[in-house]
Amino acid sequence: MNRRNFIAGTGMMAMTALAGCSGDGTDDANNGGDGGGDSSEPTTEEQQSLTHEMGESFTVGEGAQSIQYTVNDYSTIDDYIGSGPDIGETPDGTFVVVNLDMENVGDESLDISTNNLKLIDQEDRTFEADTGAGIYAGQDSRISAESITFDQLQPGLSVTRAVIFDVGSGEYRFAAEPAGVFSNADTHYVPLGEV
């Protein structure tokens, strides 16, 4: 590296470092930083309150659009889901079957589907449910609950269902987003661990 490029590069790094140190601390609060302003990112304390253990019940949504979830357990299936390899769905990676209870704790009937249920890996990539595998879940004796279809859940009633994801190896957390289309409620998480 020649001397001119080295000096120019060093000068740019120094200016960048100084720019980050300037100000009176109000910029963070006004621009969504850690100062507690308009940030849409939850704080560490909020993240902890939105993260739950397996077997712990938690409510997602608000008002009439509230669903209480309990993630009971999960299992993995590497070969196929269905009554056999030729009559079923084969994963590209590994099927993760999440078994959960859902209770409508609102005061109106709710449509339940897999649209608001996801898996998120350690790189924050989001995985949708595998609806093709869900079709064959009822034919597979290894899956103890029906898969989620587009059903209605009446107020005060609960169901146990399975959600199936096709993922690669890695560490995952289950995410339950609010059911209402225009809801501003928070997404809740249940760490599953290594798959």
PDB file of C-alpha atoms in Angstrom:
ATOM      1  CA  MET A   1       0.000   0.000   0.000  1.00  0.00           C
ATOM      2  CA  ASN A   2       1.434   3.361  -0.876  1.00  0.00           C
ATOM      3  CA  ARG A   3       1.828   6.092   1.669  1.00  0.00           C
ATOM      4  CA  ARG A   4      -0.831   8.423   0.206  1.00  0.00           C
ATOM      5  CA  ASN A   5      -3.576   5.737   0.334  1.00  0.00           C
ATOM      6  CA  PHE A   6      -2.545   4.769   3.868  1.00  0.00           C
ATOM      7  CA  ILE A   7      -2.749   8.378   5.121  1.00  0.00           C
ATOM      8  CA  ALA A   8      -6.113   8.992   3.371  1.00  0.00           C
ATOM      9  CA  GLY A   9      -7.561   5.756   4.773  1.00  0.00           C
ATOM     10  CA  THR A  10      -6.333   6.528   8.282  1.00  0.00           C
ATOM     11  CA  GLY A  11      -7.793  10.052   8.077  1.00  0.00           C
ATOM     12  CA  MET A  12     -11.215   8.715   7.014  1.00  0.00           C
ATOM     13  CA  MET A  13     -11.249   6.219   9.885  1.00  0.00           C
ATOM     14  CA  ALA A  14     -10.355   8.964  12.384  1.00  0.00           C
ATOM     15  CA  MET A  15     -13.118  11.276  11.063  1.00  0.00           C
ATOM     16  CA  THR A  16     -15.655   8.446  11.264  1.00  0.00           C
ATOM     17  CA  ALA A  17     -14.651   7.667  14.845  1.00  0.00           C
ATOM     18  CA  LEU A  18     -14.875  11.340  15.854  1.00  0.00           C
ATOM     19  CA  ALA A  19     -18.263  11.749  14.168  1.00  0.00           C
ATOM     20  CA  GLY A  20     -19.586   8.872  16.261  1.00  0.00           C
ATOM     21  CA  CYS A  21     -18.348  10.565  19.450  1.00  0.00           C
ATOM     22  CA  SER A  22     -19.799  14.024  18.772  1.00  0.00           C
ATOM     23  CA  GLY A  23     -23.134  15.294  20.039  1.00  0.00           C
ATOM     24  CA  ASP A  24     -24.770  15.768  23.373  1.00  0.00           C
ATOM     25  CA  GLY A  25     -26.528  12.406  23.621  1.00  0.00           C
ATOM     26  CA  THR A  26     -29.922  13.684  22.446  1.00  0.00           C
ATOM     27  CA  ASP A  27     -29.501  12.210  18.970  1.00  0.00           C
ATOM     28  CA  ASP A  28     -29.950   8.665  20.295  1.00  0.00           C
ATOM     29  CA  ALA A  29     -33.267   9.467  21.939  1.00  0.00           C
ATOM     30  CA  ASN A  30     -34.578  11.371  18.917  1.00  0.00           C
ATOM     31  CA  ASN A  31     -33.378   8.953  16.271  1.00  0.00           C
ATOM     32  CA  GLY A  32     -34.410   5.617  17.738  1.00  0.00           C
ATOM     33  CA  GLY A  33     -31.145   4.744  19.459  1.00  0.00           C
ATOM     34  CA  ASP A  34     -30.702   3.259  22.901  1.00  0.00           C
ATOM     35  CA  GLY A  35     -31.876   6.516  24.471  1.00  0.00           C
ATOM     36  CA  GLY A  36     -35.430   5.153  24.608  1.00  0.00           C
ATOM     37  CA  GLY A  37     -36.913   7.327  21.834  1.00  0.00           C
ATOM     38  CA  ASP A  38     -39.049   6.126  18.950  1.00  0.00           C
ATOM     39  CA  SER A  39     -37.132   2.897  18.415  1.00  0.00           C
ATOM     40  CA  SER A  40     -39.145   0.051  16.904  1.00  0.00           C
ATOM     41  CA  GLU A  41     -36.553  -2.477  18.090  1.00  0.00           C
ATOM     42  CA  PRO A  42     -37.446  -3.903  21.510  1.00  0.00           C
ATOM     43  CA  THR A  43     -35.053  -3.299  24.381  1.00  0.00           C
ATOM     44  CA  THR A  44     -33.284  -6.234  26.048  1.00  0.00           C
ATOM     45  CA  GLU A  45     -35.892  -6.238  28.817  1.00  0.00           C
ATOM     46  CA  GLU A  46     -38.731  -6.237  26.255  1.00  0.00           C
ATOM     47  CA  GLN A  47     -37.054  -9.056  24.299  1.00  0.00           C
ATOM     48  CA  GLN A  48     -36.881 -11.134  27.482  1.00  0.00           C
ATOM     49  CA  SER A  49     -40.592 -10.584  28.143  1.00  0.00           C
ATOM     50  CA  LEU A  50     -41.365 -11.683  24.568  1.00  0.00           C
ATOM     51  CA  THR A  51     -39.271 -14.868  24.840  1.00  0.00           C
ATOM     52  CA  HIS A  52     -40.822 -17.897  26.516  1.00  0.00           C
ATOM     53  CA  GLU A  53     -39.800 -21.377  27.594  1.00  0.00           C
ATOM     54  CA  MET A  54     -41.304 -24.493  26.093  1.00  0.00           C
ATOM     55  CA  GLY A  55     -44.432 -25.366  28.092  1.00  0.00           C
ATOM     56  CA  GLU A  56     -45.023 -21.744  29.147  1.00  0.00           C
ATOM     57  CA  SER A  57     -48.319 -20.113  28.067  1.00  0.00           C
ATOM     58  CA  PHE A  58     -48.243 -16.640  26.500  1.00  0.00           C
ATOM     59  CA  THR A  59     -50.755 -14.418  24.740  1.00  0.00           C
ATOM     60  CA  VAL A  60     -50.157 -12.849  21.332  1.00  0.00           C
ATOM     61  CA  GLY A  61     -52.375 -10.068  20.051  1.00  0.00           C
ATOM     62  CA  GLU A  62     -54.731  -7.656  21.699  1.00  0.00           C
ATOM     63  CA  GLY A  63     -58.438  -7.378  22.312  1.00  0.00           C
ATOM     64  CA  ALA A  64     -60.625  -9.594  20.152  1.00  0.00           C
ATOM     65  CA  GLN A  65     -57.583 -10.872  18.221  1.00  0.00           C
ATOM     66  CA  SER A  66     -55.840 -12.546  21.188  1.00  0.00           C
ATOM     67  CA  ILE A  67     -54.537 -16.096  21.061  1.00  0.00           C
ATOM     68  CA  GLN A  68     -52.858 -17.864  23.972  1.00  0.00           C
ATOM     69  CA  TYR A  69     -50.128 -20.260  22.835  1.00  0.00           C
ATOM     70  CA  THR A  70     -48.267 -23.023  24.595  1.00  0.00           C
ATOM     71  CA  VAL A  71     -45.475 -24.728  22.654  1.00  0.00           C
ATOM     72  CA  ASN A  72     -45.539 -28.240  24.081  1.00  0.00           C
ATOM     73  CA  ASP A  73     -42.604 -29.818  22.246  1.00  0.00           C
ATOM     74  CA  TYR A  74     -41.043 -30.337  18.861  1.00  0.00           C
ATOM     75  CA  SER A  75     -39.581 -33.235  16.927  1.00  0.00           C
ATOM     76  CA  THR A  76     -37.593 -33.705  13.754  1.00  0.00           C
ATOM     77  CA  ILE A  77     -38.289 -36.045  10.839  1.00  0.00           C
ATOM     78  CA  ASP A  78     -35.576 -36.615   8.242  1.00  0.00           C
ATOM     79  CA  ASP A  79     -37.169 -38.994   5.758  1.00  0.00           C
ATOM     80  CA  TYR A  80     -40.811 -38.165   4.897  1.00  0.00           C
ATOM     81  CA  ILE A  81     -44.177 -37.146   6.314  1.00  0.00           C
ATOM     82  CA  GLY A  82     -47.147 -39.287   5.298  1.00  0.00           C
ATOM     83  CA  SER A  83     -48.016 -42.946   5.101  1.00  0.00           C
ATOM     84  CA  GLY A  84     -44.798 -43.811   3.235  1.00  0.00           C
ATOM     85  CA  PRO A  85     -41.998 -42.299   1.137  1.00  0.00           C
ATOM     86  CA  ASP A  86     -44.083 -42.594  -2.036  1.00  0.00           C
ATOM     87  CA  ILE A  87     -47.294 -41.284  -0.441  1.00  0.00           C
ATOM     88  CA  GLY A  88     -46.208 -38.190   1.408  1.00  0.00           C
ATOM     89  CA  GLU A  89     -43.824 -35.265   1.414  1.00  0.00           C
ATOM     90  CA  THR A  90     -40.026 -35.538   1.537  1.00  0.00           C
ATOM     91  CA  PRO A  91     -37.996 -32.690   3.091  1.00  0.00           C
ATOM     92  CA  ASP A  92     -35.261 -30.760   1.329  1.00  0.00           C
ATOM     93  CA  GLY A  93     -33.572 -30.516   4.739  1.00  0.00           C
ATOM     94  CA  THR A  94     -35.245 -31.723   7.928  1.00  0.00           C
ATOM     95  CA  PHE A  95     -38.877 -31.430   8.947  1.00  0.00           C
ATOM     96  CA  VAL A  96     -39.361 -29.697  12.299  1.00  0.00           C
ATOM     97  CA  VAL A  97     -42.777 -30.506  13.773  1.00  0.00           C
ATOM     98  CA  VAL A  98     -43.848 -28.014  16.456  1.00  0.00           C
ATOM     99  CA  ASN A  99     -46.704 -29.232  18.669  1.00  0.00           C
ATOM    100  CA  LEU A 100     -48.679 -26.411  20.306  1.00  0.00           C
ATOM    101  CA  ASP A 101     -51.911 -25.533  22.081  1.00  0.00           C
ATOM    102  CA  MET A 102     -53.881 -22.489  20.923  1.00  0.00           C
ATOM    103  CA  GLU A 103     -56.726 -20.885  22.869  1.00  0.00           C
ATOM    104  CA  ASN A 104     -58.880 -18.006  21.688  1.00  0.00           C
ATOM    105  CA  VAL A 105     -58.815 -15.654  24.698  1.00  0.00           C
ATOM    106  CA  GLY A 106     -60.556 -12.862  22.785  1.00  0.00           C
ATOM    107  CA  ASP A 107     -64.283 -12.355  22.462  1.00  0.00           C
ATOM    108  CA  GLU A 108     -64.722 -13.063  18.724  1.00  0.00           C
ATOM    109  CA  SER A 109     -64.208 -16.028  16.445  1.00  0.00           C
ATOM    110  CA  LEU A 110     -60.700 -16.137  14.922  1.00  0.00           C
ATOM    111  CA  ASP A 111     -59.351 -17.682  11.746  1.00  0.00           C
ATOM    112  CA  ILE A 112     -56.247 -19.706  12.570  1.00  0.00           C
ATOM    113  CA  SER A 113     -53.625 -20.611  10.000  1.00  0.00           C
ATOM    114  CA  THR A 114     -49.879 -21.056   9.710  1.00  0.00           C
ATOM    115  CA  ASN A 115     -49.472 -17.571   8.179  1.00  0.00           C
ATOM    116  CA  ASN A 116     -48.476 -15.988  11.492  1.00  0.00           C
ATOM    117  CA  LEU A 117     -46.293 -18.888  12.736  1.00  0.00           C
ATOM    118  CA  LYS A 118     -42.627 -19.016  11.682  1.00  0.00           C
ATOM    119  CA  LEU A 119     -39.229 -20.454  12.505  1.00  0.00           C
ATOM    120  CA  ILE A 120     -36.248 -18.089  12.676  1.00  0.00           C
ATOM    121  CA  ASP A 121     -32.659 -19.291  12.517  1.00  0.00           C
ATOM    122  CA  GLN A 122     -29.521 -17.908  14.175  1.00  0.00           C
ATOM    123  CA  GLU A 123     -28.980 -15.601  11.159  1.00  0.00           C
ATOM    124  CA  ASP A 124     -32.501 -14.138  11.592  1.00  0.00           C
ATOM    125  CA  ARG A 125     -33.745 -15.824   8.413  1.00  0.00           C
ATOM    126  CA  THR A 126     -37.478 -16.575   8.499  1.00  0.00           C
ATOM    127  CA  PHE A 127     -38.983 -19.934   7.500  1.00  0.00           C
ATOM    128  CA  GLU A 128     -42.653 -20.368   6.572  1.00  0.00           C
ATOM    129  CA  ALA A 129     -44.633 -23.491   7.438  1.00  0.00           C
ATOM    130  CA  ASP A 130     -44.583 -26.301   4.872  1.00  0.00           C
ATOM    131  CA  THR A 131     -48.255 -26.604   3.917  1.00  0.00           C
ATOM    132  CA  GLY A 132     -47.528 -29.549   1.591  1.00  0.00           C
ATOM    133  CA  ALA A 133     -46.169 -31.595   4.491  1.00  0.00           C
ATOM    134  CA  GLY A 134     -49.100 -30.461   6.618  1.00  0.00           C
ATOM    135  CA  ILE A 135     -51.510 -32.134   4.211  1.00  0.00           C
ATOM    136  CA  TYR A 136     -49.950 -35.545   4.955  1.00  0.00           C
ATOM    137  CA  ALA A 137     -49.508 -35.062   8.742  1.00  0.00           C
ATOM    138  CA  GLY A 138     -52.754 -36.870   9.553  1.00  0.00           C
ATOM    139  CA  GLN A 139     -51.447 -39.978   7.772  1.00  0.00           C
ATOM    140  CA  ASP A 140     -48.210 -40.099   9.779  1.00  0.00           C
ATOM    141  CA  SER A 141     -48.343 -41.924  13.124  1.00  0.00           C
ATOM    142  CA  ARG A 142     -45.234 -40.023  14.340  1.00  0.00           C
ATOM    143  CA  ILE A 143     -47.228 -36.773  14.472  1.00  0.00           C
ATOM    144  CA  SER A 144     -49.559 -36.677  17.469  1.00  0.00           C
ATOM    145  CA  ALA A 145     -51.728 -33.681  16.463  1.00  0.00           C
ATOM    146  CA  GLU A 146     -53.556 -32.533  13.352  1.00  0.00           C
ATOM    147  CA  SER A 147     -51.751 -29.919  11.317  1.00  0.00           C
ATOM    148  CA  ILE A 148     -53.104 -26.385  11.229  1.00  0.00           C
ATOM    149  CA  THR A 149     -55.468 -25.678   8.364  1.00  0.00           C
ATOM    150  CA  PHE A 150     -57.630 -22.642   7.793  1.00  0.00           C
ATOM    151  CA  ASP A 151     -59.984 -23.201  10.728  1.00  0.00           C
ATOM    152  CA  GLN A 152     -62.065 -21.001  12.963  1.00  0.00           C
ATOM    153  CA  LEU A 153     -61.412 -20.956  16.677  1.00  0.00           C
ATOM    154  CA  GLN A 154     -64.369 -19.786  18.774  1.00  0.00           C
ATOM    155  CA  PRO A 155     -63.892 -17.617  21.910  1.00  0.00           C
ATOM    156  CA  GLY A 156     -62.915 -19.608  24.994  1.00  0.00           C
ATOM    157  CA  LEU A 157     -62.060 -22.757  23.015  1.00  0.00           C
ATOM    158  CA  SER A 158     -58.644 -24.338  22.538  1.00  0.00           C
ATOM    159  CA  VAL A 159     -57.078 -26.804  20.105  1.00  0.00           C
ATOM    160  CA  THR A 160     -53.820 -28.731  19.887  1.00  0.00           C
ATOM    161  CA  ARG A 161     -52.172 -28.568  16.471  1.00  0.00           C
ATOM    162  CA  ALA A 162     -48.885 -29.278  14.698  1.00  0.00           C
ATOM    163  CA  VAL A 163     -46.952 -26.844  12.495  1.00  0.00           C
ATOM    164  CA  ILE A 164     -44.368 -28.327  10.124  1.00  0.00           C
ATOM    165  CA  PHE A 165     -41.295 -26.549   8.771  1.00  0.00           C
ATOM    166  CA  ASP A 166     -38.647 -27.729   6.278  1.00  0.00           C
ATOM    167  CA  VAL A 167     -35.266 -26.351   7.398  1.00  0.00           C
ATOM    168  CA  GLY A 168     -31.538 -26.983   7.249  1.00  0.00           C
ATOM    169  CA  SER A 169     -29.450 -27.787  10.308  1.00  0.00           C
ATOM    170  CA  GLY A 170     -28.934 -24.950  12.762  1.00  0.00           C
ATOM    171  CA  GLU A 171     -30.374 -23.255  15.828  1.00  0.00           C
ATOM    172  CA  TYR A 172     -33.988 -22.084  15.655  1.00  0.00           C
ATOM    173  CA  ARG A 173     -36.642 -20.221  17.581  1.00  0.00           C
ATOM    174  CA  PHE A 174     -40.383 -20.438  17.022  1.00  0.00           C
ATOM    175  CA  ALA A 175     -42.153 -17.113  16.358  1.00  0.00           C
ATOM    176  CA  ALA A 176     -45.869 -16.388  16.867  1.00  0.00           C
ATOM    177  CA  GLU A 177     -46.934 -13.152  15.203  1.00  0.00           C
ATOM    178  CA  PRO A 178     -50.237 -11.369  15.966  1.00  0.00           C
ATOM    179  CA  ALA A 179     -53.209 -12.816  14.071  1.00  0.00           C
ATOM    180  CA  GLY A 180     -54.849  -9.493  13.202  1.00  0.00           C
ATOM    181  CA  VAL A 181     -53.781  -8.021   9.863  1.00  0.00           C
ATOM    182  CA  PHE A 182     -53.487  -4.491  11.248  1.00  0.00           C
ATOM    183  CA  SER A 183     -52.329  -5.420  14.743  1.00  0.00           C
ATOM    184  CA  ASN A 184     -49.440  -3.542  16.335  1.00  0.00           C
ATOM    185  CA  ALA A 185     -48.984  -6.274  18.956  1.00  0.00           C
ATOM    186  CA  ASP A 186     -45.581  -7.847  19.498  1.00  0.00           C
ATOM    187  CA  THR A 187     -44.287 -11.133  18.104  1.00  0.00           C
ATOM    188  CA  HIS A 188     -43.399 -13.706  20.790  1.00  0.00           C
ATOM    189  CA  TYR A 189     -40.621 -16.327  20.615  1.00  0.00           C
ATOM    190  CA  VAL A 190     -39.850 -19.782  21.971  1.00  0.00           C
ATOM    191  CA  PRO A 191     -36.252 -20.985  21.515  1.00  0.00           C
ATOM    192  CA  LEU A 192     -36.106 -24.557  20.216  1.00  0.00           C
ATOM    193  CA  GLY A 193     -32.347 -24.987  20.132  1.00  0.00           C
ATOM    194  CA  GLU A 194     -30.240 -26.992  17.691  1.00  0.00           C
ATOM    195  CA  VAL A 195     -32.013 -28.933  14.923  1.00  0.00           C
TER     196      VAL A 195
END
